[in-house]
């Protein structure tokens, strides 16, 4: 006979004219727990404490059973059955949300890192390419105005400005050198005439 239940209207024998049987209960938790005890022990004469997880129509269910011996030879079995989802459902949902949020943060961080890397390395690669071109006396970057544009990153902007000054001075020196060489080869100029 059931003495108490956390579910409303869960009564085996409301008029108390006969004994109710737990294995015939209309509640799946009580019925499943009773079947488990009978299947495992063959009787309701169970050890003092039984703690396990059983399968019910509501999924995995935590079951606790305890025997209580009262004076006069009366033995009660107190059973507690709680579906895991009732007990751990909120925790499982929170875990899913945390995993989703963590994955989103990781993806967002990777995208941001890739963006920052590109923002920093693009001007450096372009500056490196222009430096290589300058070693072969190709000053087209100066004519195209690339060196007039500045990065918003202070250090890169300073490098670009210094390199621009260096290239302008270098290009001017080459022009002056060409001018001097042209004038020194002409007849009657100061270098070749006496």
C-alpha atoms as a printed R data frame, in Angstrom:
    type eleno elety resid chain resno       x       y       z
1   ATOM     1    CA   UNK     A     1   0.000   0.000   0.000
2   ATOM     2    CA   UNK     A     2   1.275   3.482  -0.789
3   ATOM     3    CA   UNK     A     3   1.396   5.834   2.133
4   ATOM     4    CA   UNK     A     4   2.471   9.009   0.352
5   ATOM     5    CA   UNK     A     5   3.295  10.246  -3.120
6   ATOM     6    CA   UNK     A     6   4.561  13.474  -4.638
7   ATOM     7    CA   UNK     A     7   2.002  13.026  -7.437
8   ATOM     8    CA   UNK     A     8  -1.584  14.123  -6.897
9   ATOM     9    CA   UNK     A     9  -4.304  11.514  -7.116
10  ATOM    10    CA   UNK     A    10  -1.833   8.635  -6.975
11  ATOM    11    CA   UNK     A    11  -3.711   6.161  -4.811
12  ATOM    12    CA   UNK     A    12  -3.825   2.398  -5.188
13  ATOM    13    CA   UNK     A    13  -6.858   1.727  -3.137
14  ATOM    14    CA   UNK     A    14  -8.755   4.842  -2.151
15  ATOM    15    CA   UNK     A    15 -11.444   3.030  -0.108
16  ATOM    16    CA   UNK     A    16  -8.918   0.818   1.767
17  ATOM    17    CA   UNK     A    17 -10.994  -2.352   1.202
18  ATOM    18    CA   UNK     A    18  -8.090  -4.288  -0.259
19  ATOM    19    CA   UNK     A    19  -4.350  -4.145  -0.545
20  ATOM    20    CA   UNK     A    20  -2.865  -2.423  -3.539
21  ATOM    21    CA   UNK     A    21   0.057  -3.909  -5.454
22  ATOM    22    CA   UNK     A    22   2.940  -1.712  -6.504
23  ATOM    23    CA   UNK     A    23   3.518  -3.717  -9.696
24  ATOM    24    CA   UNK     A    24  -0.065  -2.901 -10.750
25  ATOM    25    CA   UNK     A    25   0.228   0.818  -9.992
26  ATOM    26    CA   UNK     A    26  -1.026   3.262 -12.579
27  ATOM    27    CA   UNK     A    27   2.165   5.312 -12.111
28  ATOM    28    CA   UNK     A    28   5.054   4.212 -14.316
29  ATOM    29    CA   UNK     A    29   7.690   5.182 -11.723
30  ATOM    30    CA   UNK     A    30   6.166   3.097  -8.925
31  ATOM    31    CA   UNK     A    31   5.447   0.194 -11.271
32  ATOM    32    CA   UNK     A    32   8.963   0.195 -12.757
33  ATOM    33    CA   UNK     A    33  10.608   0.389  -9.311
34  ATOM    34    CA   UNK     A    34   8.492  -2.520  -8.025
35  ATOM    35    CA   UNK     A    35   9.314  -4.630 -11.095
36  ATOM    36    CA   UNK     A    36  13.008  -3.877 -10.673
37  ATOM    37    CA   UNK     A    37  13.007  -4.986  -7.021
38  ATOM    38    CA   UNK     A    38  11.122  -8.188  -7.812
39  ATOM    39    CA   UNK     A    39  13.296  -8.998 -10.836
40  ATOM    40    CA   UNK     A    40  16.521  -8.389  -8.918
41  ATOM    41    CA   UNK     A    41  15.684  -9.915  -5.508
42  ATOM    42    CA   UNK     A    42  12.763 -12.230  -6.352
43  ATOM    43    CA   UNK     A    43  10.812 -10.793  -3.434
44  ATOM    44    CA   UNK     A    44  10.283  -7.561  -1.534
45  ATOM    45    CA   UNK     A    45  12.641  -8.844   1.144
46  ATOM    46    CA   UNK     A    46  15.416  -6.542   0.015
47  ATOM    47    CA   UNK     A    47  18.633  -5.291   1.655
48  ATOM    48    CA   UNK     A    48  18.211  -2.287   3.925
49  ATOM    49    CA   UNK     A    49  19.382   0.186   1.220
50  ATOM    50    CA   UNK     A    50  19.094  -0.112  -2.548
51  ATOM    51    CA   UNK     A    51  20.306   2.668  -4.820
52  ATOM    52    CA   UNK     A    52  20.363   2.379  -8.609
53  ATOM    53    CA   UNK     A    53  19.236   3.827 -11.902
54  ATOM    54    CA   UNK     A    54  16.378   2.080 -13.689
55  ATOM    55    CA   UNK     A    55  14.726   2.560 -17.065
56  ATOM    56    CA   UNK     A    56  11.143   3.762 -17.015
57  ATOM    57    CA   UNK     A    57   8.754   5.227 -19.541
58  ATOM    58    CA   UNK     A    58  10.225   8.603 -18.542
59  ATOM    59    CA   UNK     A    59  13.798   7.563 -19.357
60  ATOM    60    CA   UNK     A    60  16.599   6.870 -16.882
61  ATOM    61    CA   UNK     A    61  15.253   7.177 -13.340
62  ATOM    62    CA   UNK     A    62  17.119   7.291 -10.045
63  ATOM    63    CA   UNK     A    63  15.624   4.855  -7.549
64  ATOM    64    CA   UNK     A    64  16.341   4.675  -3.838
65  ATOM    65    CA   UNK     A    65  14.685   2.013  -1.659
66  ATOM    66    CA   UNK     A    66  15.089   1.500   2.068
67  ATOM    67    CA   UNK     A    67  13.513  -0.967   4.413
68  ATOM    68    CA   UNK     A    68  12.206   0.201   7.769
69  ATOM    69    CA   UNK     A    69  11.479  -2.436  10.441
70  ATOM    70    CA   UNK     A    70   8.856  -1.286  12.919
71  ATOM    71    CA   UNK     A    71   7.867  -2.856  16.214
72  ATOM    72    CA   UNK     A    72   5.408  -5.694  15.890
73  ATOM    73    CA   UNK     A    73   7.121  -7.208  12.845
74  ATOM    74    CA   UNK     A    74   5.881  -4.570  10.415
75  ATOM    75    CA   UNK     A    75   8.343  -3.909   7.609
76  ATOM    76    CA   UNK     A    76   7.974  -0.975   5.267
77  ATOM    77    CA   UNK     A    77   9.796  -0.293   2.017
78  ATOM    78    CA   UNK     A    78  10.247   3.372   1.338
79  ATOM    79    CA   UNK     A    79  10.930   4.096  -2.333
80  ATOM    80    CA   UNK     A    80  11.972   7.301  -3.969
81  ATOM    81    CA   UNK     A    81  12.020   7.511  -7.758
82  ATOM    82    CA   UNK     A    82  13.086  10.644  -9.613
83  ATOM    83    CA   UNK     A    83  13.491  10.852 -13.392
84  ATOM    84    CA   UNK     A    84  17.030  12.026 -14.176
85  ATOM    85    CA   UNK     A    85  15.655  14.772 -16.397
86  ATOM    86    CA   UNK     A    86  13.704  16.219 -13.460
87  ATOM    87    CA   UNK     A    87  16.848  16.271 -11.362
88  ATOM    88    CA   UNK     A    88  19.526  17.000 -13.974
89  ATOM    89    CA   UNK     A    89  17.539  18.509 -16.854
90  ATOM    90    CA   UNK     A    90  18.501  22.091 -16.083
91  ATOM    91    CA   UNK     A    91  22.148  21.102 -15.654
92  ATOM    92    CA   UNK     A    92  22.157  19.252 -18.997
93  ATOM    93    CA   UNK     A    93  20.559  22.233 -20.750
94  ATOM    94    CA   UNK     A    94  23.072  24.593 -19.151
95  ATOM    95    CA   UNK     A    95  25.911  22.336 -20.295
96  ATOM    96    CA   UNK     A    96  24.604  22.408 -23.870
97  ATOM    97    CA   UNK     A    97  24.370  26.202 -23.744
98  ATOM    98    CA   UNK     A    98  27.874  26.484 -22.293
99  ATOM    99    CA   UNK     A    99  29.293  24.219 -25.002
100 ATOM   100    CA   UNK     A   100  27.486  26.220 -27.701
101 ATOM   101    CA   UNK     A   101  28.612  29.527 -26.234
102 ATOM   102    CA   UNK     A   102  32.193  28.281 -25.867
103 ATOM   103    CA   UNK     A   103  32.240  27.074 -29.463
104 ATOM   104    CA   UNK     A   104  30.872  30.447 -30.592
105 ATOM   105    CA   UNK     A   105  33.513  32.309 -28.594
106 ATOM   106    CA   UNK     A   106  36.286  30.122 -30.032
107 ATOM   107    CA   UNK     A   107  35.066  30.648 -33.600
108 ATOM   108    CA   UNK     A   108  34.637  34.390 -33.002
109 ATOM   109    CA   UNK     A   109  38.107  34.626 -31.490
110 ATOM   110    CA   UNK     A   110  39.643  32.760 -34.426
111 ATOM   111    CA   UNK     A   111  37.906  35.064 -36.907
112 ATOM   112    CA   UNK     A   112  39.028  38.137 -34.961
113 ATOM   113    CA   UNK     A   113  42.595  36.802 -34.741
114 ATOM   114    CA   UNK     A   114  42.630  36.114 -38.487
115 ATOM   115    CA   UNK     A   115  41.330  39.641 -39.149
116 ATOM   116    CA   UNK     A   116  43.904  41.280 -36.890
117 ATOM   117    CA   UNK     A   117  46.657  39.161 -38.429
118 ATOM   118    CA   UNK     A   118  45.593  40.230 -41.898
119 ATOM   119    CA   UNK     A   119  45.350  43.894 -40.894
120 ATOM   120    CA   UNK     A   120  48.901  43.770 -39.533
121 ATOM   121    CA   UNK     A   121  50.577  41.515 -42.103
122 ATOM   122    CA   UNK     A   122  49.078  43.010 -45.273
123 ATOM   123    CA   UNK     A   123  50.873  46.362 -44.922
124 ATOM   124    CA   UNK     A   124  54.068  44.541 -43.914
125 ATOM   125    CA   UNK     A   125  53.923  42.245 -46.952
126 ATOM   126    CA   UNK     A   126  53.236  45.194 -49.246
127 ATOM   127    CA   UNK     A   127  56.094  47.191 -47.713
128 ATOM   128    CA   UNK     A   128  58.397  44.183 -48.064
129 ATOM   129    CA   UNK     A   129  57.423  43.798 -51.739
130 ATOM   130    CA   UNK     A   130  58.094  47.494 -52.393
131 ATOM   131    CA   UNK     A   131  61.472  47.212 -50.647
132 ATOM   132    CA   UNK     A   132  62.402  44.298 -52.918
133 ATOM   133    CA   UNK     A   133  61.308  46.317 -55.953
134 ATOM   134    CA   UNK     A   134  63.454  49.256 -54.767
135 ATOM   135    CA   UNK     A   135  66.545  47.033 -54.713
136 ATOM   136    CA   UNK     A   136  66.120  46.678 -58.481
137 ATOM   137    CA   UNK     A   137  65.599  50.471 -58.883
138 ATOM   138    CA   UNK     A   138  61.847  50.042 -59.421
139 ATOM   139    CA   UNK     A   139  60.220  53.086 -57.837
140 ATOM   140    CA   UNK     A   140  56.738  52.574 -59.273
141 ATOM   141    CA   UNK     A   141  55.261  52.412 -55.749
142 ATOM   142    CA   UNK     A   142  56.439  55.978 -55.237
143 ATOM   143    CA   UNK     A   143  54.720  57.067 -58.455
144 ATOM   144    CA   UNK     A   144  51.556  55.082 -57.669
145 ATOM   145    CA   UNK     A   145  51.228  56.760 -54.279
146 ATOM   146    CA   UNK     A   146  51.237  53.619 -52.138
147 ATOM   147    CA   UNK     A   147  53.805  55.119 -49.817
148 ATOM   148    CA   UNK     A   148  51.545  58.137 -49.205
149 ATOM   149    CA   UNK     A   149  48.893  55.876 -47.577
150 ATOM   150    CA   UNK     A   150  49.530  55.124 -43.909
151 ATOM   151    CA   UNK     A   151  48.490  52.256 -41.706
152 ATOM   152    CA   UNK     A   152  46.416  53.141 -38.655
153 ATOM   153    CA   UNK     A   153  48.841  51.047 -36.579
154 ATOM   154    CA   UNK     A   154  51.417  53.500 -35.236
155 ATOM   155    CA   UNK     A   155  54.528  51.364 -35.692
156 ATOM   156    CA   UNK     A   156  53.596  50.384 -39.251
157 ATOM   157    CA   UNK     A   157  52.768  53.970 -40.119
158 ATOM   158    CA   UNK     A   158  56.164  55.092 -38.796
159 ATOM   159    CA   UNK     A   159  57.928  52.385 -40.854
160 ATOM   160    CA   UNK     A   160  56.029  53.421 -43.985
161 ATOM   161    CA   UNK     A   161  56.897  57.097 -43.456
162 ATOM   162    CA   UNK     A   162  60.598  56.358 -42.867
163 ATOM   163    CA   UNK     A   163  60.751  54.068 -45.890
164 ATOM   164    CA   UNK     A   164  58.958  56.687 -48.015
165 ATOM   165    CA   UNK     A   165  61.538  59.327 -47.029
166 ATOM   166    CA   UNK     A   166  64.345  56.902 -47.754
167 ATOM   167    CA   UNK     A   167  62.968  56.003 -51.200
168 ATOM   168    CA   UNK     A   168  62.345  59.663 -52.115
169 ATOM   169    CA   UNK     A   169  65.904  60.585 -51.091
170 ATOM   170    CA   UNK     A   170  67.282  57.536 -52.885
171 ATOM   171    CA   UNK     A   171  65.324  58.345 -56.076
172 ATOM   172    CA   UNK     A   172  66.481  61.986 -55.925
173 ATOM   173    CA   UNK     A   173  70.089  60.870 -55.476
174 ATOM   174    CA   UNK     A   174  69.834  58.606 -58.508
175 ATOM   175    CA   UNK     A   175  68.331  61.419 -60.597
176 ATOM   176    CA   UNK     A   176  71.120  63.776 -59.514
177 ATOM   177    CA   UNK     A   177  73.698  61.127 -60.286
178 ATOM   178    CA   UNK     A   178  72.239  60.617 -63.769
179 ATOM   179    CA   UNK     A   179  72.207  64.390 -64.345
180 ATOM   180    CA   UNK     A   180  75.843  64.711 -63.267
181 ATOM   181    CA   UNK     A   181  76.857  61.764 -65.429
182 ATOM   182    CA   UNK     A   182  75.062  63.191 -68.473
183 ATOM   183    CA   UNK     A   183  76.606  66.623 -68.040
184 ATOM   184    CA   UNK     A   184  80.099  65.281 -67.422
185 ATOM   185    CA   UNK     A   185  80.091  63.376 -70.716
186 ATOM   186    CA   UNK     A   186  79.116  66.361 -72.859
187 ATOM   187    CA   UNK     A   187  81.996  68.139 -74.654
188 ATOM   188    CA   UNK     A   188  82.987  71.424 -73.112
189 ATOM   189    CA   UNK     A   189  81.790  70.550 -69.628
190 ATOM   190    CA   UNK     A   190  84.039  71.198 -66.674
191 ATOM   191    CA   UNK     A   191  85.030  67.617 -65.993
192 ATOM   192    CA   UNK     A   192  86.292  66.666 -69.457
193 ATOM   193    CA   UNK     A   193  87.657  70.078 -70.676
194 ATOM   194    CA   UNK     A   194  90.869  71.847 -69.847
